[in-house]
């Protein structure tokens, strides 16, 4: 197995056009605002302990300046920045430079398409030619991603660019199309981490989203609420079996001391979130995690939800991986490469499809109960959270290894049109409140 490639995606800092509410696109008139410069320096400080083998940047000034400030704020050796035209932001002629209101007034139909189905938007350039901004950007992102993986295999790469192109890079990495563009977010100086495991000539590369749209290094509180409802999806804190990489499944293992500390750190991170509802798996480890978080939210009832129960591992429960390797070598190998093809052996054994079906249904019921402006806390397990997040990203249960869930990690899911409407994955697996910009929690045995 070849070394993993780690890709850190960073959107530029707050720009003058961001402050003014103007469309940027590929226009290069926008520069970093003073607040954006501060963001970039703080990001560099947060990355001080992270080895970087390469730094790639969009050639637009707001990205160039961000990359320079990040690199100068780091300690130790930082490679020279390389500029790549495939990291240019989406082309939005004739909108670039205009205010959002001017776009609404001048192109009402197109502006609505941009908000609701951006991949379907068609615009016309000054020369009269028509083009599809997000469709073309997605092709650009695919080209960039292929080249990055070929040239930087086994390296750690920082990529500094823009909102739309970085969303498309994530989609390209996961093999998703431009129709998922509106389901992601990229905030100014937010970090996203992708891990690429290339198995060699005979095995396709596996991409794992370690985190998505994290700004914890800039502000140690959860991002504020948006229009509609919000779910804070939390994985329980660590257990001794997580630390030992022992399969837990539906055996009721409690939190260990580290797990309780992680839950308390998550509680501090979420203490200012306006939590009005809370739901937990019936097991002790998520319930204790939820209770520690709710210590900062007096009067919020904790509801047990059977659909959030961890996957039933059957005869694997309580066993270490080497024990399973000795008895079920082929089934374990299939679990690692094609989990959707595995039925866990013995009584109580489930498939990941069954877990996804019940967990997604539970999340949909919770979302539909939310009133406008309400935030719900949901505390569950590794497999459950992965199945839910795969569904929200547009991935099937076969792709659970594409999503990481650290103990005490928080994912933020927004429902701007209400719980019955489409969900937006605002952030995924935020673990900065546990220390550092990378997820260093125990991997567990899943």
Tab-separated table of C-alpha atoms in Angstrom:
chain	number	residue	atom	x	y	z
A	1	UNK	CA	0.000	0.000	0.000
A	2	UNK	CA	1.422	3.381	-1.003
A	3	UNK	CA	1.642	6.359	1.320
A	4	UNK	CA	-1.462	8.511	1.621
A	5	UNK	CA	-1.631	11.927	0.004
A	6	UNK	CA	-3.047	14.635	2.274
A	7	UNK	CA	-4.653	17.660	0.633
A	8	UNK	CA	-5.545	20.750	2.674
A	9	UNK	CA	-8.033	22.983	0.872
A	10	UNK	CA	-8.130	26.620	1.999
A	11	UNK	CA	-10.420	29.360	0.770
A	12	UNK	CA	-8.874	32.837	0.686
A	13	UNK	CA	-9.488	35.299	3.521
A	14	UNK	CA	-12.302	37.830	3.616
A	15	UNK	CA	-11.986	40.104	0.575
A	16	UNK	CA	-13.062	43.639	-0.249
A	17	UNK	CA	-15.791	42.293	-2.530
A	18	UNK	CA	-16.974	39.910	0.219
A	19	UNK	CA	-17.329	42.905	2.537
A	20	UNK	CA	-19.141	44.946	-0.118
A	21	UNK	CA	-21.480	42.129	-1.121
A	22	UNK	CA	-20.250	42.097	-4.715
A	23	UNK	CA	-19.838	39.204	-7.105
A	24	UNK	CA	-16.172	38.250	-7.538
A	25	UNK	CA	-15.968	35.365	-9.957
A	26	UNK	CA	-12.779	35.440	-12.015
A	27	UNK	CA	-12.495	39.228	-11.634
A	28	UNK	CA	-9.132	40.208	-10.095
A	29	UNK	CA	-10.100	43.630	-8.726
A	30	UNK	CA	-10.959	42.247	-5.280
A	31	UNK	CA	-8.186	42.133	-2.665
A	32	UNK	CA	-7.921	40.919	0.905
A	33	UNK	CA	-9.636	43.080	3.510
A	34	UNK	CA	-7.799	43.774	6.772
A	35	UNK	CA	-9.901	41.097	8.474
A	36	UNK	CA	-8.978	38.678	5.677
A	37	UNK	CA	-5.290	39.298	6.286
A	38	UNK	CA	-5.765	38.491	9.974
A	39	UNK	CA	-7.608	35.299	9.033
A	40	UNK	CA	-4.755	34.206	6.770
A	41	UNK	CA	-2.101	34.830	9.444
A	42	UNK	CA	-4.087	32.902	12.051
A	43	UNK	CA	-4.485	30.036	9.599
A	44	UNK	CA	-0.731	29.973	9.051
A	45	UNK	CA	-0.174	29.848	12.811
A	46	UNK	CA	-2.640	26.956	13.091
A	47	UNK	CA	-0.731	25.098	10.360
A	48	UNK	CA	2.653	25.682	12.004
A	49	UNK	CA	3.006	22.068	13.088
A	50	UNK	CA	1.773	20.550	9.822
A	51	UNK	CA	4.427	19.487	7.321
A	52	UNK	CA	3.799	20.914	3.843
A	53	UNK	CA	5.503	19.414	0.803
A	54	UNK	CA	3.836	21.720	-1.725
A	55	UNK	CA	1.697	24.870	-1.782
A	56	UNK	CA	-0.545	25.481	-4.791
A	57	UNK	CA	-2.524	28.678	-5.298
A	58	UNK	CA	-4.906	30.365	-7.651
A	59	UNK	CA	-3.146	33.256	-9.439
A	60	UNK	CA	-5.876	35.741	-8.421
A	61	UNK	CA	-4.640	38.368	-5.984
A	62	UNK	CA	-6.873	37.496	-3.040
A	63	UNK	CA	-5.629	33.894	-3.118
A	64	UNK	CA	-1.986	34.857	-3.779
A	65	UNK	CA	-2.001	37.216	-0.789
A	66	UNK	CA	-3.649	34.597	1.430
A	67	UNK	CA	-1.068	31.976	0.475
A	68	UNK	CA	1.801	34.396	1.157
A	69	UNK	CA	0.463	35.346	4.596
A	70	UNK	CA	-0.206	31.730	5.553
A	71	UNK	CA	3.308	30.703	4.570
A	72	UNK	CA	4.975	33.646	6.326
A	73	UNK	CA	3.057	32.940	9.561
A	74	UNK	CA	4.272	29.332	9.668
A	75	UNK	CA	7.427	28.267	11.459
A	76	UNK	CA	9.954	26.034	9.777
A	77	UNK	CA	10.471	25.330	6.081
A	78	UNK	CA	7.634	26.118	3.679
A	79	UNK	CA	7.956	25.339	-0.046
A	80	UNK	CA	7.622	28.098	-2.631
A	81	UNK	CA	4.067	28.729	-3.816
A	82	UNK	CA	3.205	27.393	-7.278
A	83	UNK	CA	0.368	29.053	-9.177
A	84	UNK	CA	-2.149	27.022	-11.157
A	85	UNK	CA	-4.711	28.433	-13.605
A	86	UNK	CA	-6.974	25.451	-12.911
A	87	UNK	CA	-7.547	26.985	-9.469
A	88	UNK	CA	-9.078	30.149	-10.945
A	89	UNK	CA	-12.519	30.962	-9.545
A	90	UNK	CA	-15.707	30.381	-11.522
A	91	UNK	CA	-16.238	32.680	-14.482
A	92	UNK	CA	-19.354	34.828	-13.924
A	93	UNK	CA	-19.275	37.352	-16.756
A	94	UNK	CA	-21.325	39.606	-16.952
A	95	UNK	CA	-21.998	39.543	-13.175
A	96	UNK	CA	-18.468	40.116	-11.857
A	97	UNK	CA	-18.140	43.355	-9.897
A	98	UNK	CA	-21.884	43.830	-9.505
A	99	UNK	CA	-23.769	43.757	-6.220
A	100	UNK	CA	-26.104	40.897	-5.420
A	101	UNK	CA	-29.043	43.290	-5.753
A	102	UNK	CA	-27.904	44.386	-9.213
A	103	UNK	CA	-27.809	40.764	-10.288
A	104	UNK	CA	-31.276	40.143	-8.857
A	105	UNK	CA	-32.642	43.205	-10.667
A	106	UNK	CA	-30.869	42.625	-13.974
A	107	UNK	CA	-31.070	38.848	-14.295
A	108	UNK	CA	-33.968	37.706	-12.053
A	109	UNK	CA	-34.511	34.342	-13.750
A	110	UNK	CA	-30.811	33.504	-13.942
A	111	UNK	CA	-30.230	34.628	-10.347
A	112	UNK	CA	-32.935	32.272	-9.129
A	113	UNK	CA	-31.369	29.422	-11.089
A	114	UNK	CA	-27.996	30.307	-9.516
A	115	UNK	CA	-29.487	30.017	-6.017
A	116	UNK	CA	-31.577	26.898	-6.585
A	117	UNK	CA	-29.791	24.905	-9.308
A	118	UNK	CA	-26.431	26.577	-10.014
A	119	UNK	CA	-25.247	23.706	-12.213
A	120	UNK	CA	-28.048	24.585	-14.667
A	121	UNK	CA	-27.112	28.261	-15.004
A	122	UNK	CA	-26.253	29.547	-18.478
A	123	UNK	CA	-24.775	33.034	-18.939
A	124	UNK	CA	-23.749	35.085	-21.952
A	125	UNK	CA	-20.378	36.754	-22.390
A	126	UNK	CA	-19.854	40.175	-23.929
A	127	UNK	CA	-18.938	38.534	-27.250
A	128	UNK	CA	-22.344	36.845	-27.328
A	129	UNK	CA	-21.143	33.331	-26.551
A	130	UNK	CA	-23.068	31.287	-24.007
A	131	UNK	CA	-21.494	29.153	-21.312
A	132	UNK	CA	-22.387	27.104	-18.232
A	133	UNK	CA	-20.242	28.379	-15.333
A	134	UNK	CA	-20.515	25.494	-12.855
A	135	UNK	CA	-20.463	22.758	-15.484
A	136	UNK	CA	-17.244	24.174	-16.930
A	137	UNK	CA	-15.763	24.749	-13.474
A	138	UNK	CA	-16.418	21.141	-12.546
A	139	UNK	CA	-14.461	19.994	-15.613
A	140	UNK	CA	-11.638	22.329	-14.568
A	141	UNK	CA	-11.675	20.882	-11.030
A	142	UNK	CA	-11.524	17.312	-12.321
A	143	UNK	CA	-8.510	18.212	-14.447
A	144	UNK	CA	-6.786	19.836	-11.452
A	145	UNK	CA	-7.534	16.919	-9.121
A	146	UNK	CA	-6.149	14.307	-11.512
A	147	UNK	CA	-2.945	16.282	-11.960
A	148	UNK	CA	-2.532	16.895	-8.220
A	149	UNK	CA	-2.852	13.190	-7.422
A	150	UNK	CA	-0.372	12.257	-10.149
A	151	UNK	CA	2.283	14.819	-9.220
A	152	UNK	CA	2.096	14.833	-5.427
A	153	UNK	CA	1.511	11.204	-4.494
A	154	UNK	CA	2.335	10.544	-0.852
A	155	UNK	CA	2.821	14.255	-0.099
A	156	UNK	CA	1.005	16.860	1.984
A	157	UNK	CA	-0.279	19.680	-0.205
A	158	UNK	CA	-1.882	23.009	0.717
A	159	UNK	CA	-4.263	24.339	-1.956
A	160	UNK	CA	-5.323	27.998	-1.666
A	161	UNK	CA	-8.201	29.042	-3.885
A	162	UNK	CA	-11.849	30.168	-3.920
A	163	UNK	CA	-15.335	29.175	-2.835
A	164	UNK	CA	-16.762	27.682	-6.032
A	165	UNK	CA	-13.629	25.983	-7.372
A	166	UNK	CA	-12.899	24.347	-4.007
A	167	UNK	CA	-16.429	22.992	-3.800
A	168	UNK	CA	-15.943	21.520	-7.260
A	169	UNK	CA	-12.576	20.043	-6.250
A	170	UNK	CA	-14.289	18.218	-3.367
A	171	UNK	CA	-16.976	16.938	-5.732
A	172	UNK	CA	-14.365	15.821	-8.268
A	173	UNK	CA	-12.359	14.030	-5.576
A	174	UNK	CA	-15.462	12.112	-4.442
A	175	UNK	CA	-16.597	11.325	-7.980
A	176	UNK	CA	-19.714	13.489	-7.600
A	177	UNK	CA	-21.218	15.650	-10.323
A	178	UNK	CA	-21.899	19.403	-10.419
A	179	UNK	CA	-25.522	18.827	-9.348
A	180	UNK	CA	-24.228	18.531	-5.744
A	181	UNK	CA	-22.545	21.961	-5.864
A	182	UNK	CA	-25.234	23.736	-3.816
A	183	UNK	CA	-25.038	21.132	-1.030
A	184	UNK	CA	-21.593	22.248	0.215
A	185	UNK	CA	-20.175	25.377	1.839
A	186	UNK	CA	-16.704	26.969	1.904
A	187	UNK	CA	-16.227	29.896	4.289
A	188	UNK	CA	-13.379	32.415	4.150
A	189	UNK	CA	-10.137	30.791	5.398
A	190	UNK	CA	-12.010	27.570	6.138
A	191	UNK	CA	-9.876	24.431	5.983
A	192	UNK	CA	-10.977	21.136	4.466
A	193	UNK	CA	-8.785	18.027	4.598
A	194	UNK	CA	-8.885	15.207	2.051
A	195	UNK	CA	-6.818	12.027	2.378
A	196	UNK	CA	-6.071	10.000	-0.752
A	197	UNK	CA	-4.946	6.398	-0.406
A	198	UNK	CA	-3.586	5.052	-3.685
A	199	UNK	CA	-3.520	1.271	-3.593
A	200	UNK	CA	-1.294	0.961	-6.677
A	201	UNK	CA	-2.006	-0.199	-10.217
A	202	UNK	CA	-4.555	-2.861	-9.262
A	203	UNK	CA	-6.574	-0.880	-6.739
A	204	UNK	CA	-8.443	2.384	-7.264
A	205	UNK	CA	-7.514	5.331	-5.071
A	206	UNK	CA	-9.751	5.934	-2.053
A	207	UNK	CA	-10.574	9.501	-1.031
A	208	UNK	CA	-11.530	10.226	2.561
A	209	UNK	CA	-13.010	13.527	3.721
A	210	UNK	CA	-11.287	14.047	7.061
A	211	UNK	CA	-12.930	17.422	7.586
A	212	UNK	CA	-14.889	19.946	5.587
A	213	UNK	CA	-15.232	23.717	5.970
A	214	UNK	CA	-13.619	24.067	9.391
A	215	UNK	CA	-13.117	27.548	10.839
A	216	UNK	CA	-12.433	26.391	14.406
A	217	UNK	CA	-8.859	27.720	14.097
A	218	UNK	CA	-10.362	31.199	13.593
A	219	UNK	CA	-13.205	31.133	16.115
A	220	UNK	CA	-13.544	28.520	18.890
A	221	UNK	CA	-17.338	28.397	18.702
A	222	UNK	CA	-19.648	26.539	16.366
A	223	UNK	CA	-20.778	28.485	13.276
A	224	UNK	CA	-23.933	30.499	13.853
A	225	UNK	CA	-27.434	29.389	12.856
A	226	UNK	CA	-28.834	30.062	9.414
A	227	UNK	CA	-32.336	30.303	7.973
A	228	UNK	CA	-34.395	27.166	8.549
A	229	UNK	CA	-33.350	24.343	10.846
A	230	UNK	CA	-29.937	23.004	11.827
A	231	UNK	CA	-28.674	19.662	13.117
A	232	UNK	CA	-25.403	19.312	15.006
A	233	UNK	CA	-24.385	15.703	14.399
A	234	UNK	CA	-21.874	14.513	16.998
A	235	UNK	CA	-19.997	11.245	17.362
A	236	UNK	CA	-19.665	10.018	20.946
A	237	UNK	CA	-16.386	10.382	22.840
A	238	UNK	CA	-13.704	7.739	22.958
A	239	UNK	CA	-14.090	4.354	24.674
A	240	UNK	CA	-11.381	1.899	25.693
A	241	UNK	CA	-12.474	-0.289	22.782
A	242	UNK	CA	-11.979	2.617	20.344
A	243	UNK	CA	-8.465	2.992	21.721
A	244	UNK	CA	-7.826	-0.755	21.335
A	245	UNK	CA	-9.381	-0.887	17.820
A	246	UNK	CA	-11.867	-3.461	19.085
A	247	UNK	CA	-15.210	-3.854	17.288
A	248	UNK	CA	-17.965	-2.480	19.541
A	249	UNK	CA	-21.149	-2.601	17.540
A	250	UNK	CA	-24.123	-2.893	19.893
A	251	UNK	CA	-22.166	-3.911	22.996
A	252	UNK	CA	-22.728	-1.117	25.495
A	253	UNK	CA	-19.181	0.119	26.168
A	254	UNK	CA	-18.989	3.343	28.247
A	255	UNK	CA	-16.791	6.379	27.634
A	256	UNK	CA	-13.274	6.316	29.009
A	257	UNK	CA	-11.560	9.315	30.639
A	258	UNK	CA	-10.419	10.639	27.249
A	259	UNK	CA	-13.940	10.227	25.891
A	260	UNK	CA	-15.433	12.220	28.752
A	261	UNK	CA	-12.857	14.952	28.171
A	262	UNK	CA	-13.704	14.997	24.454
A	263	UNK	CA	-17.399	15.280	25.280
A	264	UNK	CA	-16.661	18.194	27.617
A	265	UNK	CA	-14.586	19.880	24.909
A	266	UNK	CA	-17.441	19.411	22.449
A	267	UNK	CA	-19.798	20.823	25.073
A	268	UNK	CA	-17.652	23.957	25.390
A	269	UNK	CA	-17.516	24.271	21.597
A	270	UNK	CA	-21.323	24.028	21.336
A	271	UNK	CA	-22.252	25.940	24.472
A	272	UNK	CA	-23.409	29.045	22.559
A	273	UNK	CA	-25.365	27.096	19.933
A	274	UNK	CA	-29.119	27.591	20.442
A	275	UNK	CA	-29.909	23.900	20.991
A	276	UNK	CA	-33.650	23.366	21.509
A	277	UNK	CA	-33.906	19.624	20.883
A	278	UNK	CA	-31.568	16.688	21.522
A	279	UNK	CA	-31.545	13.065	20.363
A	280	UNK	CA	-29.290	10.134	21.179
A	281	UNK	CA	-28.732	6.499	20.348
A	282	UNK	CA	-29.976	4.301	23.230
A	283	UNK	CA	-26.412	3.266	24.082
A	284	UNK	CA	-24.397	4.571	27.041
A	285	UNK	CA	-21.494	6.162	25.145
A	286	UNK	CA	-23.594	8.577	23.051
A	287	UNK	CA	-26.042	9.219	25.887
A	288	UNK	CA	-23.258	10.237	28.284
A	289	UNK	CA	-21.740	12.434	25.552
A	290	UNK	CA	-25.102	14.104	24.953
A	291	UNK	CA	-25.700	14.667	28.676
A	292	UNK	CA	-22.345	16.428	29.035
A	293	UNK	CA	-23.155	18.706	26.087
A	294	UNK	CA	-26.626	19.458	27.441
A	295	UNK	CA	-25.158	20.587	30.766
A	296	UNK	CA	-24.842	23.964	28.992
A	297	UNK	CA	-28.425	23.852	27.670
A	298	UNK	CA	-30.774	23.736	30.646
A	299	UNK	CA	-34.238	22.314	30.093
A	300	UNK	CA	-33.549	20.629	26.741
A	301	UNK	CA	-35.007	17.095	26.885
A	302	UNK	CA	-32.929	14.192	25.573
A	303	UNK	CA	-34.910	11.826	23.345
A	304	UNK	CA	-33.747	8.268	22.664
A	305	UNK	CA	-33.930	7.244	19.016
A	306	UNK	CA	-33.600	3.551	18.128
A	307	UNK	CA	-32.731	4.371	14.515
A	308	UNK	CA	-29.431	5.859	15.708
A	309	UNK	CA	-28.211	2.563	17.210
A	310	UNK	CA	-24.725	1.506	16.061
A	311	UNK	CA	-24.318	-1.181	13.400
A	312	UNK	CA	-24.783	-4.741	14.640
A	313	UNK	CA	-21.433	-6.448	14.015
A	314	UNK	CA	-22.796	-9.862	15.011
A	315	UNK	CA	-20.022	-12.310	15.893
A	316	UNK	CA	-17.369	-9.631	15.333
A	317	UNK	CA	-18.448	-7.644	18.381
A	318	UNK	CA	-15.877	-7.586	21.159
A	319	UNK	CA	-13.118	-8.886	18.874
A	320	UNK	CA	-9.862	-7.245	17.775
A	321	UNK	CA	-9.121	-6.973	14.075
A	322	UNK	CA	-6.450	-9.692	14.233
A	323	UNK	CA	-9.019	-12.077	15.736
A	324	UNK	CA	-11.395	-11.382	12.856
A	325	UNK	CA	-8.559	-11.712	10.352
A	326	UNK	CA	-7.818	-15.184	11.657
A	327	UNK	CA	-11.419	-16.421	11.412
A	328	UNK	CA	-13.015	-14.378	8.592
A	329	UNK	CA	-10.106	-13.164	6.402
A	330	UNK	CA	-12.058	-12.816	3.160
A	331	UNK	CA	-15.079	-11.176	4.790
A	332	UNK	CA	-12.822	-8.659	6.566
A	333	UNK	CA	-11.041	-7.863	3.294
A	334	UNK	CA	-14.411	-7.286	1.616
A	335	UNK	CA	-15.533	-5.077	4.523
A	336	UNK	CA	-12.503	-2.860	3.964
A	337	UNK	CA	-12.960	-2.532	0.197
A	338	UNK	CA	-16.670	-3.118	-0.506
A	339	UNK	CA	-18.583	-2.756	2.803
A	340	UNK	CA	-21.949	-2.779	1.044
A	341	UNK	CA	-21.358	-6.410	0.080
A	342	UNK	CA	-20.954	-7.604	3.678
A	343	UNK	CA	-23.603	-9.112	5.933
A	344	UNK	CA	-22.128	-9.213	9.422
A	345	UNK	CA	-21.959	-12.876	10.527
A	346	UNK	CA	-24.078	-14.358	13.274
A	347	UNK	CA	-27.119	-13.202	15.251
A	348	UNK	CA	-27.732	-9.459	15.114
A	349	UNK	CA	-25.404	-8.935	12.155
A	350	UNK	CA	-26.480	-6.076	9.862
A	351	UNK	CA	-25.557	-4.680	6.466
A	352	UNK	CA	-24.451	-1.089	6.044
A	353	UNK	CA	-27.518	-0.596	3.808
A	354	UNK	CA	-29.792	-1.515	6.725
A	355	UNK	CA	-27.948	0.908	8.995
A	356	UNK	CA	-28.210	3.653	6.378
A	357	UNK	CA	-31.912	3.074	5.856
A	358	UNK	CA	-32.850	3.344	9.537
A	359	UNK	CA	-30.384	6.131	10.357
A	360	UNK	CA	-31.372	8.320	7.400
A	361	UNK	CA	-35.053	7.801	8.225
A	362	UNK	CA	-34.382	8.847	11.843
A	363	UNK	CA	-32.525	11.971	10.729
A	364	UNK	CA	-35.309	12.906	8.329
A	365	UNK	CA	-37.892	12.632	11.116
A	366	UNK	CA	-35.744	14.806	13.372
A	367	UNK	CA	-35.236	17.399	10.628
A	368	UNK	CA	-38.949	17.566	9.883
A	369	UNK	CA	-39.716	18.254	13.550
A	370	UNK	CA	-37.488	21.348	13.554
A	371	UNK	CA	-39.151	24.723	13.487
A	372	UNK	CA	-37.606	27.682	11.673
A	373	UNK	CA	-34.456	28.783	13.487
A	374	UNK	CA	-34.249	25.687	15.702
A	375	UNK	CA	-31.076	23.703	16.283
A	376	UNK	CA	-31.076	20.038	17.276
A	377	UNK	CA	-28.225	18.038	18.774
A	378	UNK	CA	-27.930	14.445	17.528
A	379	UNK	CA	-25.345	12.141	19.140
A	380	UNK	CA	-24.671	8.771	17.544
A	381	UNK	CA	-21.915	6.448	16.312
A	382	UNK	CA	-19.233	6.055	13.661
A	383	UNK	CA	-21.109	3.851	11.167
A	384	UNK	CA	-24.411	5.674	11.724
A	385	UNK	CA	-22.915	9.126	11.177
A	386	UNK	CA	-20.939	7.971	8.157
A	387	UNK	CA	-24.041	6.474	6.562
A	388	UNK	CA	-26.032	9.664	7.166
A	389	UNK	CA	-23.303	11.944	5.839
A	390	UNK	CA	-22.767	9.778	2.766
A	391	UNK	CA	-26.477	10.081	2.015
A	392	UNK	CA	-26.405	13.870	2.435
A	393	UNK	CA	-23.319	14.232	0.234
A	394	UNK	CA	-24.882	12.144	-2.527
A	395	UNK	CA	-22.802	9.021	-1.889
A	396	UNK	CA	-24.144	5.496	-1.414
A	397	UNK	CA	-23.600	3.303	1.680
A	398	UNK	CA	-20.788	1.651	-0.300
A	399	UNK	CA	-18.722	4.797	0.298
A	400	UNK	CA	-18.674	4.937	4.118
A	401	UNK	CA	-14.853	4.916	4.078
A	402	UNK	CA	-14.993	8.252	2.213
A	403	UNK	CA	-16.079	10.022	5.420
A	404	UNK	CA	-14.149	10.273	8.682
A	405	UNK	CA	-15.863	10.629	12.057
A	406	UNK	CA	-13.564	11.409	14.971
A	407	UNK	CA	-14.618	10.809	18.572
A	408	UNK	CA	-16.162	14.102	19.693
A	409	UNK	CA	-16.249	15.399	16.109
A	410	UNK	CA	-19.112	17.690	15.073
A	411	UNK	CA	-20.815	17.940	11.689
A	412	UNK	CA	-23.171	20.831	10.906
A	413	UNK	CA	-26.166	20.188	8.655
A	414	UNK	CA	-28.482	22.994	7.565
A	415	UNK	CA	-32.037	22.838	6.213
A	416	UNK	CA	-32.601	26.380	4.861
A	417	UNK	CA	-35.940	25.449	3.287
A	418	UNK	CA	-37.142	23.468	6.304
A	419	UNK	CA	-36.654	19.866	7.303
A	420	UNK	CA	-38.504	18.522	4.279
A	421	UNK	CA	-36.203	20.458	1.931
A	422	UNK	CA	-32.685	19.691	0.729
A	423	UNK	CA	-29.906	19.539	3.318
A	424	UNK	CA	-26.623	21.431	3.112
A	425	UNK	CA	-23.503	19.930	4.674
A	426	UNK	CA	-22.154	23.153	6.164
A	427	UNK	CA	-19.260	21.465	7.987
A	428	UNK	CA	-18.111	17.878	8.435
A	429	UNK	CA	-16.109	16.318	11.271
A	430	UNK	CA	-15.015	19.463	13.074
A	431	UNK	CA	-12.381	18.406	15.618
A	432	UNK	CA	-10.440	21.647	16.095
A	433	UNK	CA	-11.984	22.030	19.559
A	434	UNK	CA	-10.098	18.877	20.532
A	435	UNK	CA	-6.745	20.425	19.550
A	436	UNK	CA	-5.067	21.087	16.197
A	437	UNK	CA	-6.417	21.398	12.656
A	438	UNK	CA	-6.079	17.669	11.900
A	439	UNK	CA	-8.200	14.866	13.366
A	440	UNK	CA	-5.964	12.969	15.802
A	441	UNK	CA	-8.722	10.978	17.527
A	442	UNK	CA	-8.624	7.182	17.851
A	443	UNK	CA	-9.592	5.428	14.650
A	444	UNK	CA	-11.530	2.623	16.377
A	445	UNK	CA	-12.196	-0.695	14.648
A	446	UNK	CA	-14.954	0.154	12.175
